[in-house]
């Protein structure tokens, strides 16, 4: 049983708990090891010999970390790529385990948890960790535990775990939800959090912080080590690593060890004689040049931002692969066996290039990667630095990278990201307030483990940094929601998950709920996926089944991976699409499996996926605005881009960094308003939605809008330029900050976006389950369930905790309210309106967003080219008319 139920209930807490006494330990320290000499005495003789045999010398930050862990000081290590961060993180555990007496164990013997944001990273680190263990003949057992681990092994690991377990955040939540968790974690001494910046700052990080707080109850002397190469504000990560003993007054911080140095990366933006396209994101124009770079290097990683783009680029590279280079594909929707095959080939040096998404983003060290190609805009300086670091994963050798913009705005962004990276700027914000839906899931999971006392649980939860400001009133509302579903739902037994025992503890309402929790744990809410199976040509075709009224009688087949349910719903038998590097013919659907056969069709569709689109960071947006306004910088840009900007300044204007340009003009039978905030896609979409409401009130008859990372375009039936001239429409009022008040509330009340956000919070909180024993709900079933509950709550319980959580999610994520609010405050008195007679050069890329479909098609490139030519002709003709 959890130690949460062993002690007597504390005095009832009315508001917030009294701060716990802080443990007697030295104050957190900051230590830069750049000029330090490593203390070799901290290494046992066997370890010193191992380093000597490899002609290595321990680095100062590695021995500094050993010293701190031996003093039970949780520590954040910041070091550049190739500095040996991972070895530094494991050395204290290897040293301690090499001298541990197993007779003193209180539990299962699990000593160290290594937690990675990626399954692939955990597998890679496990492979590399075996080298020192085997070469020093250490009696230390290591194993990975991810969603890909066989169930039989995962079951055994709860009873007989390895000394070191390499895993992901979701697996920690699963392990904690078992009654034997106290036995499993009784001997836990160290948690290593690799690529910590990628774990925090999200709901996934919220859940992990709560799980670490729970682990401290089982292992009070627990030490945490954070490893990161990319940190803007180290204090955010230092606070995450330790328990917050007095959250009402200050944040406790872990120690900080920093090492600097390393070779400066060699990064360039690819410039070709062929003009950069005005629009589009695939960068297909540059594939011959990318292929030539692959040919000239030993192993190239080609990074893209989406799975759809990965399939497209991989297919384009194979089309021109005259030298039969060994090019592979790696993204999260491919079957795990296929991904592991690619990873093994990389490690063995059997590949020339890999086209990948963020699945290979982080500190993975497979093979001798000597070039990174980043296709499309990086969206943030930190993300760029992270991806650059995959090349020449060594401290004393420079990483080499090429940026390949997909269009002219992306070229500006690439230049801004390159300048930011050269200046050492990191632009990721990690501090956040923990999600209430995540807290609901965690409380449910802890009840699966053992009954708990709400008072003790509240103190435990507040020790996690994202929840350090949580009030007792909000906590009690969350507990009530988990227990009964809340006021409007408590009369339904299906929402009753917790019951109160006579001693005041809360327990599961029914044992079967534990299995349902374990099947649905996690904070990543994907669109329901359909497995792609290659079926035998001998099986009966679905068209035959239709004529007989029976279901398609497909046999099994090899699973290639998964695609979004929404994409498969659009297919009809005979349609072709590209997936897993192959052209496939859709034969039919049975349950959650799509059966396909191989095809040679020349023009297949490319599956689209929800998510995966990173918004432009605030820092890069500021740099792009400054770059546009600074003509002295333009000589760094390609000639055709300079000509584009010159033409814009002649026909309209280039705004200053502090102004926002708003253009109005007619085209065809419509009238257009284009604004260039450069605040990112999410903020622009929200702005577009709110502006169309205001334009509708002004009787401008808005018909629609599109937005990208750089601007937004609205089209109307009425002449906006004339309305502004006649003072029927005031531009300053149109962009006034009060649109974030009543306008926002009114729009959200009737918007499907809030229902979509509520759907995610309902799934994460456990109110709606995606999976049940023996079955899985379709996306349509989940939507119907959550939409019905949403309508009931809005009508009968508008203060429900999940509605509050959904609003917070929408404001922070899909709507980007904070960023939009800053923009509206910034531009008051700084709006530059230009009434034009025709489309402007700067607006052409945004114009070409109109009518884009979520399924890529080769023919769409032809259409895009023709549409661009028409618009460009109009924009350039303005000079002579």
mmCIF file of N, CA, C and O in Angstrom, residues 531-537 539 554 556-558 560 568 571 575 577 579 582-589 593-599:
data_model
loop_
_atom_site.group_PDB
_atom_site.id
_atom_site.type_symbol
_atom_site.label_atom_id
_atom_site.label_comp_id
_atom_site.label_asym_id
_atom_site.label_seq_id
_atom_site.Cartn_x
_atom_site.Cartn_y
_atom_site.Cartn_z
ATOM 1 N N UNK A 531 -4.749 1.065 -39.099
ATOM 2 C CA UNK A 531 -3.576 0.296 -39.517
ATOM 3 C C UNK A 531 -3.624 0.051 -41.032
ATOM 4 O O UNK A 531 -4.677 -0.244 -41.598
ATOM 5 N N UNK A 532 -2.471 0.192 -41.665
ATOM 6 C CA UNK A 532 -2.348 -0.084 -43.098
ATOM 7 C C UNK A 532 -1.738 -1.477 -43.267
ATOM 8 O O UNK A 532 -0.593 -1.709 -42.876
ATOM 9 N N UNK A 533 -2.516 -2.390 -43.859
ATOM 10 C CA UNK A 533 -2.049 -3.763 -44.058
ATOM 11 C C UNK A 533 -1.956 -4.068 -45.552
ATOM 12 O O UNK A 533 -2.886 -3.784 -46.311
ATOM 13 N N UNK A 534 -0.845 -4.654 -45.953
ATOM 14 C CA UNK A 534 -0.686 -5.089 -47.337
ATOM 15 C C UNK A 534 -1.360 -6.439 -47.480
ATOM 16 O O UNK A 534 -0.968 -7.422 -46.850
ATOM 17 N N UNK A 535 -2.433 -6.490 -48.287
ATOM 18 C CA UNK A 535 -3.210 -7.710 -48.422
ATOM 19 C C UNK A 535 -2.736 -8.526 -49.613
ATOM 20 O O UNK A 535 -2.134 -8.009 -50.556
ATOM 21 N N UNK A 536 -3.021 -9.798 -49.573
ATOM 22 C CA UNK A 536 -2.660 -10.693 -50.665
ATOM 23 C C UNK A 536 -3.511 -10.405 -51.888
ATOM 24 O O UNK A 536 -4.695 -10.096 -51.793
ATOM 25 N N UNK A 537 -2.913 -10.516 -53.045
ATOM 26 C CA UNK A 537 -3.648 -10.270 -54.294
ATOM 27 C C UNK A 537 -4.720 -11.322 -54.527
ATOM 28 O O UNK A 537 -5.628 -11.137 -55.342
ATOM 29 N N UNK A 539 -6.963 -12.348 -52.376
ATOM 30 C CA UNK A 539 -8.166 -12.169 -51.573
ATOM 31 C C UNK A 539 -9.269 -11.530 -52.394
ATOM 32 O O UNK A 539 -9.031 -10.851 -53.384
ATOM 33 N N UNK A 554 -10.954 -10.015 -46.319
ATOM 34 C CA UNK A 554 -9.517 -9.863 -46.484
ATOM 35 C C UNK A 554 -8.781 -10.796 -45.544
ATOM 36 O O UNK A 554 -9.200 -11.028 -44.416
ATOM 37 N N UNK A 556 -5.008 -11.557 -43.557
ATOM 38 C CA UNK A 556 -4.055 -10.690 -42.875
ATOM 39 C C UNK A 556 -3.014 -10.151 -43.823
ATOM 40 O O UNK A 556 -3.085 -10.343 -45.032
ATOM 41 N N UNK A 557 -2.045 -9.489 -43.301
ATOM 42 C CA UNK A 557 -0.997 -8.918 -44.118
ATOM 43 C C UNK A 557 -0.047 -8.133 -43.248
ATOM 44 O O UNK A 557 -0.348 -7.808 -42.103
ATOM 45 N N UNK A 558 1.106 -7.832 -43.772
ATOM 46 C CA UNK A 558 2.112 -7.100 -42.999
ATOM 47 C C UNK A 558 1.633 -5.684 -42.729
ATOM 48 O O UNK A 558 1.140 -4.995 -43.624
ATOM 49 N N UNK A 560 2.197 -1.916 -42.258
ATOM 50 C CA UNK A 560 3.186 -0.904 -42.644
ATOM 51 C C UNK A 560 3.232 0.256 -41.667
ATOM 52 O O UNK A 560 4.239 0.952 -41.557
ATOM 53 N N UNK A 568 -8.463 8.022 -44.283
ATOM 54 C CA UNK A 568 -8.976 6.769 -44.839
ATOM 55 C C UNK A 568 -10.450 6.910 -45.205
ATOM 56 O O UNK A 568 -10.914 6.349 -46.199
ATOM 57 N N UNK A 571 -11.124 7.863 -48.770
ATOM 58 C CA UNK A 571 -10.696 6.980 -49.851
ATOM 59 C C UNK A 571 -11.843 6.093 -50.340
ATOM 60 O O UNK A 571 -12.717 5.701 -49.570
ATOM 61 N N UNK A 575 -8.400 4.017 -55.115
ATOM 62 C CA UNK A 575 -7.572 5.212 -54.904
ATOM 63 C C UNK A 575 -6.162 4.795 -54.505
ATOM 64 O O UNK A 575 -5.970 3.780 -53.819
ATOM 65 N N UNK A 577 -2.311 6.013 -52.789
ATOM 66 C CA UNK A 577 -1.641 6.984 -51.928
ATOM 67 C C UNK A 577 -0.247 6.477 -51.591
ATOM 68 O O UNK A 577 0.032 5.274 -51.673
ATOM 69 N N UNK A 579 2.733 5.889 -48.912
ATOM 70 C CA UNK A 579 2.934 5.685 -47.482
ATOM 71 C C UNK A 579 4.074 4.699 -47.287
ATOM 72 O O UNK A 579 4.210 3.726 -48.037
ATOM 73 N N UNK A 582 6.139 3.723 -50.235
ATOM 74 C CA UNK A 582 5.570 2.898 -51.295
ATOM 75 C C UNK A 582 4.300 3.547 -51.841
ATOM 76 O O UNK A 582 3.671 4.365 -51.174
ATOM 77 N N UNK A 583 3.912 3.179 -53.053
ATOM 78 C CA UNK A 583 2.631 3.582 -53.608
ATOM 79 C C UNK A 583 1.652 2.440 -53.366
ATOM 80 O O UNK A 583 1.919 1.290 -53.741
ATOM 81 N N UNK A 584 0.525 2.744 -52.724
ATOM 82 C CA UNK A 584 -0.423 1.729 -52.301
ATOM 83 C C UNK A 584 -1.798 1.978 -52.915
ATOM 84 O O UNK A 584 -2.205 3.138 -53.088
ATOM 85 N N UNK A 585 -2.492 0.906 -53.211
ATOM 86 C CA UNK A 585 -3.851 0.979 -53.754
ATOM 87 C C UNK A 585 -4.821 0.564 -52.659
ATOM 88 O O UNK A 585 -4.704 -0.507 -52.081
ATOM 89 N N UNK A 586 -5.778 1.423 -52.339
ATOM 90 C CA UNK A 586 -6.749 1.128 -51.293
ATOM 91 C C UNK A 586 -7.747 0.089 -51.787
ATOM 92 O O UNK A 586 -8.400 0.270 -52.824
ATOM 93 N N UNK A 587 -7.857 -1.014 -51.023
ATOM 94 C CA UNK A 587 -8.771 -2.090 -51.400
ATOM 95 C C UNK A 587 -10.043 -2.096 -50.557
ATOM 96 O O UNK A 587 -11.111 -2.450 -51.038
ATOM 97 N N UNK A 588 -9.935 -1.720 -49.315
ATOM 98 C CA UNK A 588 -11.121 -1.705 -48.472
ATOM 99 C C UNK A 588 -10.765 -1.598 -47.006
ATOM 100 O O UNK A 588 -9.595 -1.667 -46.606
ATOM 101 N N UNK A 589 -11.788 -1.411 -46.164
ATOM 102 C CA UNK A 589 -11.623 -1.187 -44.732
ATOM 103 C C UNK A 589 -12.375 -2.256 -43.971
ATOM 104 O O UNK A 589 -13.523 -2.581 -44.294
ATOM 105 N N UNK A 593 -8.608 -1.746 -39.653
ATOM 106 C CA UNK A 593 -7.534 -2.078 -40.595
ATOM 107 C C UNK A 593 -7.936 -1.651 -42.006
ATOM 108 O O UNK A 593 -9.043 -1.954 -42.469
ATOM 109 N N UNK A 594 -7.034 -0.930 -42.674
ATOM 110 C CA UNK A 594 -7.217 -0.609 -44.089
ATOM 111 C C UNK A 594 -6.339 -1.561 -44.892
ATOM 112 O O UNK A 594 -5.127 -1.632 -44.660
ATOM 113 N N UNK A 595 -6.938 -2.271 -45.832
ATOM 114 C CA UNK A 595 -6.195 -3.237 -46.639
ATOM 115 C C UNK A 595 -5.802 -2.602 -47.964
ATOM 116 O O UNK A 595 -6.622 -1.954 -48.626
ATOM 117 N N UNK A 596 -4.542 -2.779 -48.311
ATOM 118 C CA UNK A 596 -3.999 -2.150 -49.514
ATOM 119 C C UNK A 596 -3.193 -3.167 -50.302
ATOM 120 O O UNK A 596 -2.788 -4.206 -49.773
ATOM 121 N N UNK A 597 -2.978 -2.856 -51.562
ATOM 122 C CA UNK A 597 -2.045 -3.623 -52.392
ATOM 123 C C UNK A 597 -1.054 -2.646 -52.991
ATOM 124 O O UNK A 597 -1.298 -1.435 -53.024
ATOM 125 N N UNK A 598 0.071 -3.152 -53.433
ATOM 126 C CA UNK A 598 1.086 -2.272 -54.000
ATOM 127 C C UNK A 598 0.671 -1.844 -55.408
ATOM 128 O O UNK A 598 -0.006 -2.569 -56.127
ATOM 129 N N UNK A 599 1.113 -0.638 -55.785
ATOM 130 C CA UNK A 599 0.696 -0.066 -57.069
ATOM 131 C C UNK A 599 1.865 0.681 -57.685
ATOM 132 O O UNK A 599 2.834 1.056 -56.999
#
